[in-house]
Amino acid sequence: MNSASHGRIVALIWAIADDVLRDLYVRGKYRDVILPFTVLRRLDSVLEPTRDNVVETNKALTAAGIVNKDAALRQAAGQDFYNTSGFTLRDLRSISSAARLRLDFEAYLDGFSPNVQEIIDNFELRNQIPKLTKADALGALIEKFLDPDLDLSPAGLDNHAMGTVFEELVRKFNEDNNEEAGQHWTPRDAVELMTRLMFEPVADRVPSGSYLLYDGAMGTGGMLTVAEDTLQRITRKQGKKVKTHLFGQEISSETYAIAKADLILKGEGEAADNIVGGPEWSTLSNDAFASHEFDFMLSNPPYGKSWKTDQERMGGAKNIRDPRFIVEHDGDSEYSLVTRSSDGQMMFMANLISKMKHKTPLGSRIAEVHNGSSLFTGDAGQGESNIRRWVIENDWLEAIVALPLKMFYNTGIATYVWVLTNRKEERRKGKVQLIDASEWFTPLRKNMGEKAVELSTADIDRVLATFIAFDEADDPDHSKVFDNRDFGYSKIVVERPLRIVGADPGRVYKAAEIKKMKEEGKRDENAPAIIRKVLPLAAKPDPLHGLFEAVVDGKTRVVQYEVGENDTEQVPLNEPAGAYGNGIEAFFRREVLPYAPDAWINESKTKIGYEISFTRHFYKPAPMRTLAEIQADIRALEAETEDRISEIAGGSQ
């Protein structure tokens, strides 16, 4: 079936909404009825040939006292779903009594298999029945969906074509309801880029076999199905035979229902059984796949969305013990990846990484889209920075691709695709590639919500070519390769002594005295430094780290001063050491000591942080205007001013 035929079917279904629901629902709510009815009509037509067999099998199983009937009824239906009610939609169309129709329709819904019940429940279709019955619209809906021109049977549409029609219908509803579209629907062009970045670089290394695909924020499931199609297409070209198994989790009831329905409509009942969703299934606080590992993973997690409720379910930020978010790294057995509660998008990245395969030759590959905050928010030691550090120091980050602005339906902000793997090819080890693809796009003829541009096939090809070229890409304006350490820094705490006017320079003060001096004493840069501790005789002076020599009771001793001022500095991890012990010392002696000779570094407070600045790395200064251009503008303004003055003078006479 071609796109024109798909469009005709979608138009017929859309017309049902306008014909039957116009005065019952606002336009944005048509989907609450039309999507589940589309699913029902397809399932009904698929099950019609085996209806009697299912009914008889169910009776026999019941008579035999068998409780777990699911497998046998699936076999009787010849599908991964069934209906034991004995009704079809054609049976219901002949019922003239609205009350009787409602009862039989509810019995019809109750007869579906548990997996379809999940779809019906999450669509909340039963909640619509009283309204439809009261308006005498239920029968009209059934009649319209049974129109011979709207053939949703397997004879008219194979599974793939039906899935395409359903996806197109979902897209149309999403575009018609722009304020919600971006919450659960990633544009197909963005998904195609992500899947190609995930698969194409390893296409020649993917052997025939079975592969597990996972999306921890799957929305309507589009990423998984596009990823499946992409992997199948790429491996076919390589002469490989692969089988894919889809897994996903989604918190929104309706979008989960759409995803599950889409898979069932495509004949992928097994995949439909492997996705989990609904309000109780938040990926962060209720991981449905805690013991699973996956070959390929991708997600578009929510940006800037609070995850405080999840945090509280997990015991509060300081009590989280989930091994996805409390890991061992750099000698710290409780290294925290817990981000601030105001934005949990990077927690979804940690979730994907926790499910990487580490014992297979191919390992795992991940593509995840984030907004700009994931690049730089969070100070050294905070969750966001810790995740970046954990990812980069484990050498999992292959590349980050900056997408064009206005790519998504409900936001025009900058977005970025992160590409990760635990099996980097040799030339990429210890390196990260940044690709600025923000200028590579095709304008839309008509905006769809905030979406004003798209990635054409040529645009995506250009990104892939740049990615694959890596450090041989001859385009420094759009591709740069960095060492992992280039993104890291040490956040050091610089301290200076407390200096109080009138203090005895050779006296060691007690804590209570120091507290009083801080409250009542007068501070001055030239006053004596307050000694708080004298070290043992064997101690060696180390002014760089706060151990100074001072005369105490007539003897030269190593002392520590009370801290009066402190500040922080960021020292790049790749800071050259020069003639000194390390880069921190070189930085400190160059940038701090000339201006504060009594300062020292509190080494116990040093923290490692990571941030990635696309703006800095791809900054393009605007060219300065020439003097001639400026003079021409001034002359034009002078002439315009003289004309205005003449007009005013003429009008006042």
XYZ file of C-alpha atoms in Angstrom:
653
model
C 0.000 0.000 0.000
C 1.427 3.401 -0.985
C 1.337 6.660 0.967
C -1.696 7.904 -1.009
C -3.691 4.855 0.091
C -2.524 5.324 3.682
C -3.658 8.926 3.482
C -7.083 7.905 2.179
C -7.663 5.488 5.079
C -6.504 8.087 7.615
C -8.788 10.684 6.033
C -11.770 8.315 6.282
C -11.073 7.699 9.987
C -10.583 11.421 10.604
C -13.935 12.039 8.889
C -15.633 9.718 11.412
C -14.418 11.992 14.201
C -15.863 15.054 12.469
C -19.140 13.276 11.614
C -19.880 11.640 14.972
C -17.932 13.486 17.671
C -18.039 17.138 16.592
C -20.715 18.210 19.091
C -19.650 15.763 21.800
C -15.920 16.430 22.149
C -13.563 19.325 21.634
C -11.247 18.633 18.731
C -8.268 17.820 20.952
C -10.239 14.987 22.594
C -11.270 13.139 19.412
C -8.275 10.867 19.935
C -9.792 9.515 23.190
C -12.394 7.697 21.095
C -10.989 7.362 17.586
C -7.665 5.722 18.469
C -9.127 2.899 20.593
C -11.949 2.322 18.082
C -9.401 2.045 15.274
C -7.604 -0.616 17.319
C -10.845 -2.465 18.060
C -11.920 -2.506 14.414
C -8.600 -3.969 13.297
C -8.504 -6.604 16.046
C -12.136 -7.462 15.404
C -11.520 -8.087 11.706
C -8.377 -10.150 12.401
C -10.215 -12.345 14.926
C -13.446 -12.818 12.971
C -12.404 -16.048 11.145
C -11.496 -17.843 14.391
C -14.222 -16.401 16.613
C -16.201 -19.646 16.950
C -13.076 -21.701 17.599
C -12.059 -19.358 20.435
C -15.538 -19.459 21.996
C -15.658 -23.263 21.887
C -12.106 -23.599 23.222
C -12.929 -21.256 26.084
C -16.011 -23.294 26.998
C -14.017 -26.503 26.956
C -11.240 -25.056 29.108
C -13.735 -23.688 31.600
C -15.537 -27.025 31.808
C -12.213 -28.732 32.444
C -11.502 -26.325 35.307
C -8.419 -24.849 33.631
C -7.684 -21.374 34.974
C -4.664 -20.298 32.953
C -6.205 -20.260 29.479
C -4.142 -17.564 27.757
C -1.735 -19.744 25.759
C -4.467 -22.137 24.587
C -6.781 -19.291 23.549
C -4.002 -17.570 21.630
C -3.439 -20.835 19.800
C -7.170 -21.158 19.075
C -7.257 -17.608 17.702
C -4.082 -18.070 15.691
C -2.980 -14.690 17.078
C -1.283 -13.205 20.134
C -4.700 -11.917 21.282
C -8.303 -13.149 21.300
C -11.900 -12.364 22.315
C -14.097 -14.867 24.180
C -17.303 -12.789 24.222
C -18.772 -14.361 21.111
C -19.541 -10.896 19.741
C -18.115 -9.089 16.739
C -18.712 -5.461 15.842
C -20.995 -6.682 13.043
C -23.179 -8.390 15.658
C -23.423 -5.154 17.623
C -24.403 -2.953 14.673
C -27.874 -4.497 14.484
C -28.825 -3.629 18.082
C -31.289 -0.737 18.085
C -31.688 -0.248 21.830
C -29.029 2.100 23.217
C -29.145 0.449 26.643
C -28.800 -3.036 25.168
C -25.989 -1.899 22.879
C -24.082 -0.501 25.830
C -24.356 -3.775 27.781
C -23.296 -5.912 24.824
C -20.463 -3.544 23.876
C -19.138 -3.717 27.429
C -19.359 -7.523 27.299
C -17.508 -7.405 23.985
C -14.704 -5.347 25.574
C -14.569 -7.653 28.599
C -14.025 -10.638 26.301
C -10.642 -9.478 25.011
C -7.392 -11.079 26.133
C -5.416 -9.497 29.015
C -2.953 -7.751 26.694
C -5.782 -6.016 24.835
C -7.492 -5.249 28.145
C -4.380 -3.269 29.060
C -4.809 -1.192 25.903
C -8.511 -0.607 26.576
C -7.861 0.313 30.222
C -5.011 2.686 29.468
C -7.021 4.380 26.726
C -9.771 4.667 29.400
C -12.262 3.720 26.718
C -14.847 2.468 29.208
C -15.021 6.005 30.637
C -16.266 7.231 27.252
C -19.144 4.733 26.981
C -21.727 6.623 29.134
C -21.168 9.815 27.144
C -21.377 8.032 23.788
C -24.495 6.123 24.865
C -26.274 9.206 26.174
C -25.716 10.985 22.847
C -26.740 7.834 20.924
C -23.318 7.975 19.224
C -22.005 4.494 20.074
C -24.019 2.788 17.343
C -23.083 5.481 14.830
C -19.394 4.965 15.584
C -19.627 1.215 15.100
C -21.562 1.717 11.857
C -18.966 4.163 10.498
C -16.071 1.850 11.329
C -17.838 -0.993 9.505
C -18.170 1.055 6.301
C -16.926 -1.122 3.381
C -14.798 1.807 2.142
C -12.871 1.671 5.430
C -11.356 -1.774 5.083
C -9.109 -2.430 8.086
C -9.140 -6.187 7.620
C -5.999 -8.213 6.799
C -7.360 -8.569 3.249
C -7.266 -4.809 2.821
C -4.195 -4.013 4.943
C -1.316 -6.241 5.927
C 0.197 -5.777 9.402
C 2.851 -3.360 8.246
C 0.368 -1.203 6.340
C -2.011 -1.185 9.321
C 0.815 -0.103 11.588
C 1.691 2.688 9.173
C -1.930 3.871 9.084
C -2.109 3.870 12.882
C 1.181 5.763 13.199
C -0.048 8.319 10.674
C -3.290 8.738 12.606
C -1.360 9.253 15.852
C 0.898 11.786 14.105
C -2.112 13.678 12.791
C -3.690 13.874 16.237
C -0.373 14.961 17.745
C 0.128 17.702 15.196
C -3.452 18.858 15.693
C -2.776 19.103 19.412
C 0.593 20.836 19.366
C 0.815 21.652 23.053
C 1.057 17.936 23.842
C 2.912 16.619 20.814
C 6.459 16.936 22.083
C 5.636 15.254 25.379
C 5.515 11.835 23.820
C 6.312 12.074 20.140
C 9.783 12.601 18.736
C 9.840 13.740 15.080
C 10.593 10.874 12.742
C 13.552 12.693 11.186
C 15.226 12.989 14.593
C 14.555 9.304 15.287
C 16.015 8.292 11.928
C 19.195 10.217 12.688
C 19.466 8.598 16.128
C 18.933 5.073 14.818
C 21.387 5.511 11.989
C 24.026 6.881 14.391
C 23.424 3.831 16.553
C 23.577 1.172 13.830
C 25.518 2.310 10.760
C 28.941 2.745 12.411
C 28.872 -0.956 13.416
C 26.883 -2.372 10.491
C 29.757 -4.536 9.284
C 30.351 -5.882 12.811
C 26.773 -6.982 13.572
C 26.638 -10.776 13.115
C 23.460 -12.689 12.328
C 21.499 -13.420 15.497
C 18.990 -12.017 17.979
C 19.194 -8.484 19.376
C 17.378 -6.775 22.223
C 16.276 -3.145 21.752
C 15.138 -0.955 24.670
C 13.639 2.490 25.234
C 13.214 3.629 28.847
C 10.973 6.579 27.918
C 9.269 5.072 24.915
C 6.261 7.376 24.456
C 4.200 5.906 21.629
C 6.969 3.458 20.743
C 8.073 5.135 17.515
C 11.759 5.006 18.370
C 11.675 1.260 18.926
C 9.844 0.478 15.698
C 12.035 2.805 13.607
C 15.125 1.288 15.252
C 13.875 -2.196 14.431
C 13.237 -1.252 10.798
C 16.642 0.455 10.520
C 18.544 -2.511 11.944
C 16.696 -4.943 9.662
C 17.370 -2.792 6.582
C 21.065 -2.268 7.345
C 21.786 -5.922 8.161
C 19.897 -7.129 5.076
C 22.295 -5.089 2.950
C 25.151 -6.886 4.712
C 23.594 -10.274 3.965
C 22.893 -10.883 7.666
C 19.777 -12.369 9.257
C 18.761 -10.793 12.529
C 15.799 -11.168 14.855
C 14.833 -8.254 17.075
C 13.054 -8.176 20.425
C 11.614 -4.856 21.578
C 11.376 -3.735 25.214
C 10.110 -0.453 26.588
C 8.626 1.421 29.526
C 6.297 4.438 29.567
C 4.536 6.249 32.424
C 1.715 7.903 30.442
C -1.359 5.666 30.170
C -2.528 6.850 26.761
C 0.849 6.844 25.077
C 1.567 3.384 26.514
C -1.761 2.193 25.099
C -0.831 3.625 21.695
C 2.556 1.894 21.762
C 1.115 -1.471 22.770
C -1.707 -1.175 20.237
C 0.712 -0.252 17.460
C 2.797 -3.364 18.081
C -0.237 -5.653 18.214
C -1.619 -4.094 15.033
C 1.687 -4.832 13.316
C 1.475 -8.467 14.341
C 4.227 -8.113 16.951
C 2.365 -9.613 19.898
C 5.570 -10.799 21.562
C 6.985 -7.278 21.494
C 3.697 -5.939 22.858
C 4.099 -8.309 25.815
C 7.586 -6.900 26.457
C 6.538 -3.298 26.996
C 5.293 -1.996 30.332
C 3.429 1.170 31.151
C 0.949 3.216 33.117
C 1.215 5.656 36.039
C 2.651 3.037 38.387
C 5.494 2.267 35.986
C 7.833 5.232 36.274
C 11.198 4.159 34.858
C 13.212 5.942 37.551
C 11.423 4.618 40.635
C 10.005 1.334 39.290
C 12.380 -0.249 36.794
C 10.514 -2.980 34.903
C 13.727 -4.445 33.452
C 16.135 -4.383 36.387
C 17.788 -7.694 35.492
C 17.961 -7.121 31.734
C 20.801 -6.107 29.450
C 20.240 -4.812 25.914
C 22.229 -4.570 22.701
C 20.826 -1.265 21.464
C 19.074 1.454 23.473
C 17.612 4.844 22.670
C 15.395 7.391 24.410
C 14.051 10.913 24.390
C 13.622 11.546 28.137
C 11.555 14.482 29.440
C 13.512 17.741 29.718
C 13.290 20.012 32.717
C 10.654 17.821 34.354
C 10.710 17.363 38.116
C 11.263 13.826 39.337
C 10.672 14.706 43.000
C 7.818 12.202 43.304
C 10.152 9.429 42.111
C 12.811 10.641 44.496
C 10.431 10.396 47.440
C 9.323 6.903 46.372
C 12.980 5.876 46.403
C 13.505 7.122 49.966
C 14.620 10.700 49.321
C 17.687 12.047 47.532
C 20.137 11.100 50.317
C 18.724 7.615 50.824
C 18.630 6.336 47.236
C 20.435 2.999 46.988
C 19.358 1.945 43.490
C 22.477 0.417 41.839
C 21.620 2.288 38.620
C 22.285 5.598 40.382
C 24.755 4.746 43.170
C 27.790 3.167 41.521
C 31.462 2.492 42.149
C 33.820 4.893 40.415
C 37.390 6.108 40.980
C 37.645 4.300 44.301
C 34.332 5.631 45.604
C 31.917 2.747 46.280
C 29.000 5.169 46.714
C 29.556 7.495 43.785
C 26.236 9.327 43.332
C 24.598 9.891 39.959
C 21.505 11.393 41.627
C 20.662 14.709 39.991
C 18.659 17.594 41.370
C 14.945 16.865 41.641
C 14.076 19.686 39.217
C 15.324 17.777 36.146
C 15.774 14.032 35.837
C 16.742 13.692 32.172
C 20.298 12.533 32.878
C 18.990 9.863 35.233
C 17.473 8.241 32.152
C 20.957 8.094 30.633
C 22.255 6.378 33.776
C 19.355 3.926 33.496
C 20.351 2.999 29.937
C 24.023 2.634 30.833
C 23.120 0.278 33.697
C 21.661 -2.079 31.081
C 24.734 -2.275 28.848
C 26.078 -5.672 27.833
C 29.702 -6.067 28.896
C 30.419 -9.662 27.921
C 29.619 -9.635 24.201
C 31.963 -8.613 21.346
C 29.572 -5.870 20.205
C 28.708 -4.632 23.698
C 25.928 -2.033 23.657
C 25.220 1.178 21.783
C 23.043 4.055 22.990
C 21.551 7.117 21.301
C 19.712 9.577 23.534
C 18.483 13.098 22.877
C 18.819 15.827 25.539
C 18.489 19.556 25.788
C 21.516 21.761 26.419
C 21.392 21.602 30.217
C 22.789 18.059 30.210
C 26.031 19.465 28.799
C 26.877 21.802 31.653
C 24.430 21.979 34.587
C 25.545 20.735 37.966
C 28.679 21.781 39.816
C 31.641 19.459 40.384
C 30.484 16.670 42.680
C 26.797 17.101 41.857
C 24.785 14.417 40.072
C 24.763 15.895 36.562
C 28.515 16.528 36.564
C 29.139 13.133 38.151
C 27.214 11.425 35.336
C 29.275 13.255 32.698
C 32.469 12.338 34.538
C 31.405 8.696 34.949
C 30.509 8.417 31.262
C 33.633 10.150 29.929
C 36.171 8.586 32.309
C 34.796 5.140 31.442
C 35.328 6.128 27.781
C 31.714 5.429 26.784
C 30.972 8.723 25.007
C 31.622 8.552 21.259
C 30.005 11.764 20.078
C 27.464 14.500 20.707
C 25.559 15.989 17.772
C 23.985 19.451 18.065
C 20.644 19.442 16.229
C 19.063 22.460 14.505
C 16.797 24.737 16.525
C 13.028 24.312 16.120
C 13.278 20.572 15.492
C 10.618 19.481 17.971
C 6.881 20.105 18.162
C 6.550 21.826 21.524
C 9.908 23.537 21.931
C 12.356 25.494 19.832
C 15.304 25.010 22.186
C 18.690 23.527 21.333
C 18.811 19.732 21.475
C 21.672 17.246 21.272
C 22.036 13.549 20.456
C 24.482 11.692 22.710
C 26.023 8.540 21.185
C 27.537 6.075 23.663
C 29.118 2.643 23.459
C 31.230 0.375 25.632
C 33.022 -0.976 22.553
C 34.757 2.000 20.954
C 36.806 1.308 17.871
C 40.534 1.804 18.391
C 40.819 5.249 16.775
C 38.066 6.651 19.018
C 39.442 5.413 22.334
C 40.075 8.264 24.748
C 38.390 10.690 22.344
C 35.043 12.467 21.978
C 33.713 13.939 18.737
C 31.481 17.023 18.790
C 29.426 17.659 15.652
C 27.632 20.960 15.174
C 24.794 20.050 12.808
C 22.670 23.040 13.848
C 23.008 24.559 10.353
C 22.186 21.358 8.474
C 18.437 21.334 7.985
C 15.609 21.760 5.486
C 12.921 24.388 6.267
C 9.325 23.174 6.418
C 6.851 24.814 4.092
C 4.483 25.116 7.046
C 5.374 25.012 10.722
C 3.974 22.182 12.858
C 3.729 23.746 16.292
C 7.263 24.838 17.171
C 8.755 22.570 14.523
C 9.938 24.741 11.630
C 12.726 22.596 10.179
C 13.412 18.942 9.434
C 16.385 16.746 8.667
C 16.200 15.554 5.077
C 17.893 12.337 4.014
C 20.744 14.464 2.657
C 21.087 16.262 6.011
C 21.214 12.954 7.885
C 23.709 11.556 5.369
C 25.936 14.565 6.006
C 25.887 13.996 9.773
C 26.683 10.279 9.324
C 29.506 11.021 6.911
C 31.008 13.485 9.391
C 30.629 11.013 12.247
C 32.269 8.185 10.329
C 35.094 10.419 9.078
C 35.876 11.231 12.740
C 39.257 12.988 12.968
C 39.623 12.952 9.175
C 36.560 15.174 8.705
C 37.891 18.274 6.950
C 35.290 20.611 8.431
C 36.528 22.269 11.647
C 33.513 24.587 11.672
C 31.233 21.597 12.233
C 33.323 18.741 13.657
C 35.994 18.701 16.337
C 37.662 15.810 18.164
C 38.815 16.165 21.772
C 40.656 14.103 24.341
C 38.371 12.934 27.148
C 40.288 15.034 29.674
C 39.616 18.204 27.703
C 36.134 18.374 29.270
C 37.268 17.813 32.868
C 38.378 20.233 35.522
C 39.420 20.273 39.162
C 37.374 22.599 41.303
C 39.824 23.747 43.964
C 39.048 25.673 47.132
C 41.498 28.530 47.735
C 41.732 29.702 51.356
C 43.397 32.662 53.047
C 44.091 33.269 56.749
C 41.863 35.154 59.143
C 43.598 38.443 59.986
C 42.450 40.453 63.014
C 43.778 43.861 64.093
C 45.595 43.647 67.435
C 46.098 39.864 67.377
C 49.327 38.348 68.747
C 51.228 36.899 65.724
C 52.997 34.251 67.839
C 50.005 32.980 69.813
C 47.903 29.872 69.182
C 44.237 30.768 69.734
C 41.551 28.441 71.055
C 38.351 27.754 69.126
C 36.201 29.858 71.472
C 38.599 32.773 71.158
C 38.615 32.523 67.375
C 34.816 32.495 67.296
C 34.677 35.662 69.378
C 37.309 37.361 67.231
C 35.318 36.557 64.097
C 32.227 38.130 65.636
C 33.823 41.198 67.252
C 37.300 41.713 65.820
C 38.225 44.076 63.009
C 39.579 42.375 59.920
C 42.414 43.901 57.942
C 44.649 42.623 55.133
C 47.781 43.793 56.987
C 46.817 42.438 60.440
C 48.476 39.297 61.913
C 47.208 35.909 60.767
C 45.394 33.883 63.448
C 47.129 30.601 64.317
C 44.665 27.816 65.179
C 47.002 24.814 65.380
C 50.666 23.937 65.855
C 51.788 20.729 64.169
C 54.241 18.164 65.645
C 57.957 18.931 65.436
C 58.431 16.458 62.590
C 55.952 18.289 60.361
C 57.330 19.846 57.185
C 56.144 23.215 55.880
C 53.967 23.123 52.757
C 52.566 26.609 52.116
C 50.826 25.389 48.941
C 48.522 23.276 51.124
C 48.225 25.532 54.194
C 51.227 24.457 56.311
C 53.234 27.601 57.149
C 56.260 28.381 59.303
C 55.716 30.824 62.170
C 57.507 31.757 65.393
C 55.587 30.396 68.416
C 57.016 30.854 71.917
C 60.299 31.905 70.371
C 60.619 28.785 68.217
C 59.974 28.261 64.510
C 57.102 25.792 64.117
C 54.822 24.539 61.339
C 51.327 25.946 61.913
C 47.872 26.109 60.359
C 46.010 29.399 60.173
C 42.294 29.884 60.748
C 40.468 30.378 57.447
C 39.246 33.902 56.927
C 38.408 33.933 53.236
C 37.822 31.245 50.651
C 37.087 31.124 46.965
C 36.999 28.505 44.218
C 38.843 28.125 40.941
C 38.348 25.726 38.032
C 41.581 24.212 36.809
C 41.404 22.210 33.551
C 42.529 18.591 33.917
C 44.778 19.158 30.917
C 46.456 22.199 32.526
C 50.225 21.850 31.757
C 52.361 21.157 34.829
C 55.388 22.955 33.416
C 58.136 23.073 36.030
C 55.771 22.167 38.875
C 54.363 18.982 40.362
C 51.051 19.124 38.508
C 48.721 21.400 36.584
C 46.898 22.574 39.707
C 50.127 23.832 41.267
C 51.166 25.520 38.019
C 47.769 27.246 37.751
C 47.812 28.270 41.417
C 51.300 29.753 41.270
C 50.474 31.628 38.064
C 46.914 32.788 38.694
C 46.561 33.055 42.484
C 49.819 33.571 44.403
C 50.855 36.791 42.611
C 47.648 38.398 43.914
C 47.288 36.546 47.241
C 50.720 35.388 48.516
C 49.255 33.989 51.763
C 46.686 31.749 49.997
C 46.714 27.963 49.976
C 44.764 25.060 48.447
C 42.514 22.994 50.701
C 43.209 19.713 48.955
C 40.525 17.823 50.913
C 37.849 19.891 49.190
C 39.059 19.433 45.604
C 36.401 17.903 43.356
C 36.482 16.721 39.763
C 33.833 18.031 37.374
C 33.040 17.716 33.669
C 31.182 20.042 31.337
C 30.874 20.360 27.566
C 30.505 23.762 25.945
C 29.412 23.682 22.312
C 29.228 27.479 22.359
C 32.885 27.837 23.280
C 34.171 25.163 20.929
C 32.159 26.325 17.902
C 32.033 30.052 18.597
C 31.959 32.116 15.417
C 32.569 35.829 16.057
C 30.509 38.204 13.962
C 32.760 40.093 11.511
C 33.405 43.724 12.375
C 31.795 46.274 10.082
C 34.141 48.340 7.979
C 34.650 52.049 8.649
C 33.072 52.865 5.278
C 29.891 50.956 6.219
C 29.632 52.776 9.538
C 30.168 56.178 7.863
C 27.490 55.367 5.275
C 25.007 54.525 8.051
C 25.800 57.795 9.849
C 25.280 59.822 6.673
C 21.968 58.055 6.022
C 20.787 58.825 9.562
C 21.837 62.467 9.235
C 19.914 62.799 5.959
C 16.833 61.146 7.505
C 17.039 63.487 10.506
C 17.297 66.570 8.286
C 14.234 65.419 6.298
C 12.210 64.950 9.484
C 13.223 68.381 10.794
C 12.188 69.923 7.469
C 8.802 68.178 7.646
C 8.236 69.392 11.202
C 9.304 72.941 10.327
C 7.035 72.951 7.240
C 4.046 71.679 9.228
C 4.336 74.385 11.893
C 4.138 77.301 9.432
